[in-house]
Coordinates of C-alpha atoms and ligand atoms in Angstrom, one line a residue:
X1 CA 114.1 118.6 62.4
X2 CA 113.3 117.9 58.9
X3 CA 114.9 114.5 58.8
X4 CA 112.9 113.7 61.9
X5 CA 109.8 114.6 60.7
X6 CA 110.0 112.8 57.3
X7 CA 111.2 109.5 59.7
X8 CA 107.7 110.2 61.5
X9 CA 105.8 110.6 58.5
X10 CA 107.6 106.9 57.1
X11 CA 106.6 105.7 60.2
X12 CA 102.9 106.9 60.6
X13 CA 102.7 105.3 56.7
X14 CA 103.9 101.9 57.8
X15 CA 101.7 101.9 61.0
X16 CA 98.4 103.0 59.1
X17 CA 99.2 100.4 56.1
X18 CA 99.3 97.4 58.6
X19 CA 96.3 98.7 60.2
X20 CA 94.6 98.7 56.9
X21 CA 96.1 95.6 55.9
X22 CA 95.1 93.5 59.6
X23 CA 91.5 95.2 59.7
X24 CA 90.7 93.8 55.9
X25 CA 92.3 90.5 57.0
X26 CA 89.9 90.7 60.4
X27 CA 87.1 92.0 57.9
X28 CA 87.6 88.8 55.6
X29 CA 88.0 86.3 58.4
X30 CA 84.8 87.4 60.2
X31 CA 82.8 87.2 57.5
X32 CA 83.6 83.8 56.6
X33 CA 80.9 80.9 57.6
X34 CA 83.4 79.2 60.0
X35 CA 83.5 82.0 62.3
X36 CA 79.3 82.5 62.3
X37 CA 79.4 78.6 63.2
X38 CA 81.8 78.8 66.0
X39 CA 78.3 80.3 67.7
X40 CA 75.9 79.2 65.6
X41 CA 76.5 75.2 65.6
X42 CA 72.9 74.2 65.3
X43 CA 71.9 76.9 62.5
X44 CA 74.9 75.5 60.8
X45 CA 73.0 71.6 60.8
X46 CA 70.0 73.2 59.7
X47 CA 71.6 75.5 57.0
X48 CA 73.7 72.2 55.2
X49 CA 70.3 70.8 55.1
X50 CA 68.4 73.8 53.6
X51 CA 67.7 75.2 49.9
X52 CA 71.1 77.1 50.6
X53 CA 74.0 75.0 51.4
X54 CA 76.1 76.7 49.0
X55 CA 75.2 80.2 50.2
X56 CA 77.1 81.7 52.7
X57 CA 75.5 82.9 55.7
X58 CA 76.9 86.5 55.3
X59 CA 74.7 86.5 52.3
X60 CA 71.5 86.4 53.9
X61 CA 72.2 88.1 57.2
X62 CA 73.7 91.4 56.0
X63 CA 72.7 95.1 56.5
X64 CA 76.0 96.3 55.4
X65 CA 79.4 95.8 56.1
X66 CA 79.5 98.8 58.7
X67 CA 76.3 97.7 60.5
X68 CA 77.3 94.0 60.3
X69 CA 80.6 94.7 62.3
X70 CA 79.6 96.8 64.7
X71 CA 76.7 94.2 65.6
X72 CA 79.6 91.6 65.5
X73 CA 81.7 93.4 68.1
X74 CA 78.5 93.9 70.5
X75 CA 77.5 89.8 70.0
X76 CA 80.8 88.9 70.7
X77 CA 81.1 91.2 73.7
X78 CA 77.6 89.2 74.6
X79 CA 78.8 85.7 74.5
X80 CA 82.2 86.4 75.8
X81 CA 80.7 88.0 79.1
X82 CA 78.0 85.4 79.6
X83 CA 75.4 87.5 78.7
X84 CA 73.9 85.5 76.1
X85 CA 74.4 81.8 75.1
X86 CA 74.3 82.1 71.0
X87 CA 73.5 78.3 71.4
X88 CA 70.6 78.3 73.5
X89 CA 68.9 81.5 74.3
X90 CA 66.5 82.8 71.6
X91 CA 67.7 85.4 69.5
X92 CA 66.2 88.8 67.7
X93 CA 65.5 88.3 64.0
X94 CA 65.6 90.8 61.3
X95 CA 63.1 90.0 58.7
X96 CA 63.2 93.1 56.6
X97 CA 66.7 92.8 56.1
X98 CA 66.4 89.4 55.1
X99 CA 64.1 89.9 52.7
X100 CA 65.7 92.4 50.9
X101 CA 68.9 90.2 50.6
X102 CA 66.3 87.4 49.3
X103 CA 65.3 90.2 46.3
X104 CA 68.5 91.0 45.5
X105 CA 69.2 87.6 44.5
X106 CA 65.7 86.3 43.5
X107 CA 64.2 89.2 41.8
X108 CA 66.9 91.1 39.6
X109 CA 65.5 92.9 37.0
X110 CA 66.7 90.0 34.4
X111 CA 65.4 87.5 36.4
X112 CA 61.7 89.4 36.6
X113 CA 61.7 90.3 32.9
X114 CA 62.7 86.5 31.8
X115 CA 60.2 85.1 34.0
X116 CA 57.2 87.0 33.7
X117 CA 54.8 84.0 35.8
X118 CA 57.2 84.0 38.3
X119 CA 56.9 87.7 38.7
X120 CA 53.3 88.5 38.3
X121 CA 52.7 85.6 40.9
X122 CA 55.0 87.0 43.3
X123 CA 53.4 90.4 43.0
X124 CA 50.5 88.8 44.0
X125 CA 52.0 86.9 46.9
X126 CA 54.0 89.5 48.4
X127 CA 49.9 91.2 48.7
X128 CA 49.4 89.1 51.4
X129 CA 52.5 88.3 53.3
X130 CA 55.4 90.7 54.2
X131 CA 58.5 88.8 54.1
X132 CA 59.7 86.0 51.9
X133 CA 60.3 83.6 54.8
X134 CA 56.2 83.9 55.6
X135 CA 56.1 81.2 52.9
X136 CA 59.4 80.3 52.5
X137 CA 62.0 78.6 54.5
X138 CA 64.9 79.2 52.8
X139 CA 68.1 79.5 54.9
X140 CA 67.6 76.5 57.8
X141 CA 65.1 73.4 57.8
X142 CA 62.7 75.0 60.7
X143 CA 62.3 71.9 62.5
X144 CA 66.4 71.6 63.2
X145 CA 66.5 75.0 63.7
X146 CA 64.3 75.1 66.9
X147 CA 66.4 71.9 68.2
X148 CA 68.4 74.8 69.4
X149 CA 66.0 75.9 72.0
X150 CA 65.9 72.6 73.7
X151 CA 67.7 72.9 77.0
X152 CA 71.0 70.4 76.9
X153 CA 71.9 67.8 80.2
X154 CA 74.5 70.5 81.1
X155 CA 72.4 73.8 81.4
X156 CA 70.1 72.4 84.1
Ligands
LIG1 C1 81.2 85.1 69.4 C2 79.8 84.4 68.9 C3 79.4 84.9 67.8 C4 79.6 84.8 66.6 C5 80.9 84.7 66.2 C6 78.7 84.6 65.3 N1 77.6 85.3 65.8 FE1 75.4 85.6 65.7 N2 74.9 86.0 67.8 C7 75.4 85.7 68.7 C8 74.9 86.5 70.0 C9 75.2 86.5 71.2 C10 73.6 87.0 69.2 C11 72.7 87.8 69.8 C12 72.7 88.8 69.9 C13 71.7 89.5 70.6 O1 70.8 89.2 71.3 O2 71.3 91.2 70.2 C14 73.5 86.6 67.6 C15 72.7 87.1 66.9 C16 72.7 86.3 65.3 C17 71.4 86.6 64.6 C18 70.3 87.0 64.8 C19 70.0 88.1 64.2 C20 71.0 89.3 65.1 O3 71.2 89.9 63.9 O4 70.5 89.4 66.0 C21 71.8 86.2 63.4 C22 70.8 86.2 62.0 C23 73.3 85.7 63.7 N3 73.4 86.3 65.1 C24 74.1 85.4 62.5 C25 75.4 85.0 62.7 C26 76.4 85.4 61.4 C27 76.0 85.5 60.1 C28 77.4 85.2 62.1 C29 78.7 85.3 60.9 C30 79.0 86.7 60.2 C31 77.6 85.3 63.6 N4 76.4 85.6 63.7 C32 78.6 85.1 64.3 C33 76.9 85.6 68.4 C34 77.9 85.2 67.6
LIG2 C1 73.2 85.1 47.4 C2 71.9 84.7 47.0 C3 71.2 84.3 47.3 C4 70.1 84.5 48.3 C5 70.6 85.8 49.5 C6 68.8 84.0 48.7 N1 69.3 82.8 47.7 FE1 67.5 81.6 47.5 N2 68.9 80.3 45.9 C7 69.9 80.9 45.5 C8 70.8 80.0 44.8 C9 72.1 79.7 44.4 C10 69.8 78.9 45.0 C11 69.9 77.3 44.6 C12 69.2 77.1 43.3 C13 69.1 77.7 42.3 O1 70.3 77.3 41.5 O2 68.2 78.3 41.8 C14 68.7 79.2 45.6 C15 67.2 78.5 45.7 C16 66.2 79.3 46.4 C17 65.0 78.3 46.4 C18 64.5 77.3 45.8 C19 64.5 77.5 44.5 C20 63.7 76.2 43.6 O3 64.1 76.4 42.2 O4 63.7 74.8 44.1 C21 64.3 79.3 46.8 C22 62.6 79.1 47.1 C23 65.0 80.4 47.4 N3 66.2 80.4 47.1 C24 64.4 81.7 48.2 C25 64.9 82.4 49.0 C26 64.4 83.2 50.1 C27 63.2 83.4 50.1 C28 65.6 84.1 50.5 C29 65.7 84.9 51.5 C30 65.6 84.7 52.7 C31 66.3 83.7 49.3 N4 66.4 82.6 48.5 C32 68.2 84.1 49.6 C33 70.5 82.4 46.0 C34 70.5 83.3 46.8
LIG3 C1 52.3 83.9 49.8 C2 53.5 83.3 49.8 C3 54.8 83.7 49.0 C4 55.4 84.8 49.4 C5 55.1 86.0 50.3 C6 56.5 84.4 48.8 N1 56.7 83.1 47.8 FE1 58.2 82.8 46.7 N2 56.6 81.0 46.0 C7 55.8 80.7 46.5 C8 55.0 79.5 45.9 C9 53.7 79.1 46.3 C10 56.0 79.0 44.8 C11 55.9 77.8 44.3 C12 55.2 78.2 42.9 C13 55.3 79.6 42.2 O1 56.2 79.5 41.6 O2 54.6 80.5 41.6 C14 57.2 80.0 45.1 C15 58.4 79.8 44.6 C16 59.5 80.6 44.4 C17 60.4 80.6 43.8 C18 61.0 79.6 42.9 C19 60.5 79.7 41.5 C20 61.6 78.7 40.5 O3 60.2 78.1 39.9 O4 62.6 78.1 40.4 C21 61.6 81.9 44.2 C22 63.1 81.6 44.0 C23 61.1 82.1 45.5 N3 59.7 81.6 45.2 C24 61.6 83.5 46.0 C25 60.4 84.2 46.8 C26 60.8 85.8 47.3 C27 62.4 85.7 47.4 C28 60.3 86.0 48.1 C29 60.2 87.3 49.1 C30 60.4 88.6 47.9 C31 59.3 85.4 47.8 N4 59.3 83.8 47.2 C32 57.6 85.5 48.7 C33 54.9 81.5 47.4 C34 55.9 82.6 48.1
LIG4 C1 69.1 81.7 52.2 C2 69.4 82.7 52.9 C3 70.1 82.1 54.9 C4 71.2 81.4 54.6 C5 72.2 80.8 53.4 C6 71.6 81.7 56.2 N1 70.6 81.8 56.9 FE1 70.5 82.2 58.8 N2 68.2 82.8 58.8 C7 67.7 82.9 57.9 C8 66.3 83.1 57.8 C9 65.1 83.3 56.6 C10 66.1 83.2 59.4 C11 64.8 83.4 59.8 C12 64.4 84.7 60.0 C13 63.7 84.9 61.0 O1 62.5 84.2 61.0 O2 63.3 85.8 61.7 C14 67.6 83.0 59.6 C15 67.7 83.1 61.1 C16 69.3 82.4 61.2 C17 69.2 83.2 62.8 C18 68.3 83.4 64.0 C19 68.0 82.2 64.8 C20 66.7 81.9 65.0 O3 65.9 81.0 65.4 O4 66.1 82.9 64.3 C21 70.6 82.7 63.4 C22 71.3 83.0 64.4 C23 71.1 82.2 62.0 N3 69.9 82.4 60.9 C24 72.5 81.8 61.5 C25 72.6 81.3 60.4 C26 74.2 81.1 60.2 C27 75.3 80.7 61.1 C28 74.5 80.6 58.7 C29 75.4 79.7 57.9 C30 75.8 78.8 58.6 C31 72.9 81.0 58.1 N4 72.3 81.7 59.1 C32 72.7 80.8 56.8 C33 68.3 82.8 56.6 C34 69.7 82.2 56.3

C-alpha cells in the first residue's frame, strides 16, 4: 500500500512537471512575433516600416500574461470557428493599455530625470490627448495598416 502510494506520487510529480514545462513552452511560442503574424499579416508589414521594427509585438500589446493568454485562446477560437477573420475584419483596440506600455519604455524615472525638456513638454502635451497614439504613429504605419480593411478579390 505504502509502495503504491509512493509510485502514485512519483507519477503525479512527473505529470505535473510535464504540464509545467509544456505550458511554459506554449506560453513562449504563443508570445513570439511569428505566432502573431500568422493571423495578423498586414500588421507585420506596417510594423516592419514603423519606428519600432526591433520591438516585439507583445511588448506593446500586453495586458499581463494571464489576460493575454485568456484573450488569446478566445481569439484562436473566434478565428478557427470562422466568426472573425483577423486579416479583413475591423478589430477592437485598447488604447489605455497601449499607452501604459509606451510609458513603461519611454517615460522611466531615469529618462524623465535626464531629459527635463522632454518631460516638461510631454506633461503639457498630455493635457490635450489621453493616449500617446493620438499624436504618434508608433507601432504601425497607418496607411499600410488600413489596407487590411480593403476587401480582397476572393472575399466577395
Ligand atoms: C489564431 C489567430 C490569432 C493569433 C495567432 C493572434 N491573433 Fe490577435 N486577434 C485575432 C482575432 C480573431 C482578433 C479579434 C478579437 C475580437 O474580435 O475580440 C484579434 C485581435 C487583436 C488585437 C486587437 C485588440 C484586441 O486585443 O482585441 C491585437 C492588438 C492583436 N490581436 C494582437 C496580437 C498579438 C500581439 C498576437 C501575438 C502574441 C496575436 N494577436 C495573435 C486573432 C489572432
Ligand atoms: C519595449 C519598449 C518600447 C515600447 C513598449 C514602445 N517603444 Fe517606442 N521605442 C523603443 C525603442 C527601442 C525605439 C527605437 C529608437 C530609440 O533607440 O530610441 C523607440 C522609438 C520610438 C519613437 C521614435 C523616437 C525618435 O527618436 O525618433 C517614438 C516617437 C516612440 N518610440 C513612441 C512610442 C509610443 C507612442 C509607444 C506606445 C504605443 C512606444 N513607443 C512603445 C522602445 C519602445
Ligand atoms: C499632443 C501630442 C503628443 C502626445 C499626446 C504625446 N507626444 Fe510624444 N512627442 C510629441 C511631439 C510634438 C514630439 C517632438 C517634439 C518634442 O520632443 O517635444 C514628441 C516626441 C516624442 C518622443 C521622441 C523624443 C526624442 O526626442 O527622442 C518620444 C519617445 C515620445 N514623444 C513619446 C511619447 C509617449 C510615450 C507619449 C504618451 C505617454 C507621448 N509621446 C504623447 C507630441 C506628443
Ligand atoms: C511600438 C508599439 C507596437 C508594436 C511593436 C506593435 N504594435 Fe500593433 N498596434 C500598436 C498601436 C499603437 C496600435 C493602434 C491602437 C489603436 O489605435 O487602437 C496597434 C494596433 C494593432 C492591431 C489592431 C488593428 C487595428 O487596425 O487597430 C493589431 C492586430 C496589431 N497592432 C498587431 C500587431 C502585431 C502582430 C505586431 C507585431 C508584428 C504589432 N502589432 C507590433 C502598437 C504596436
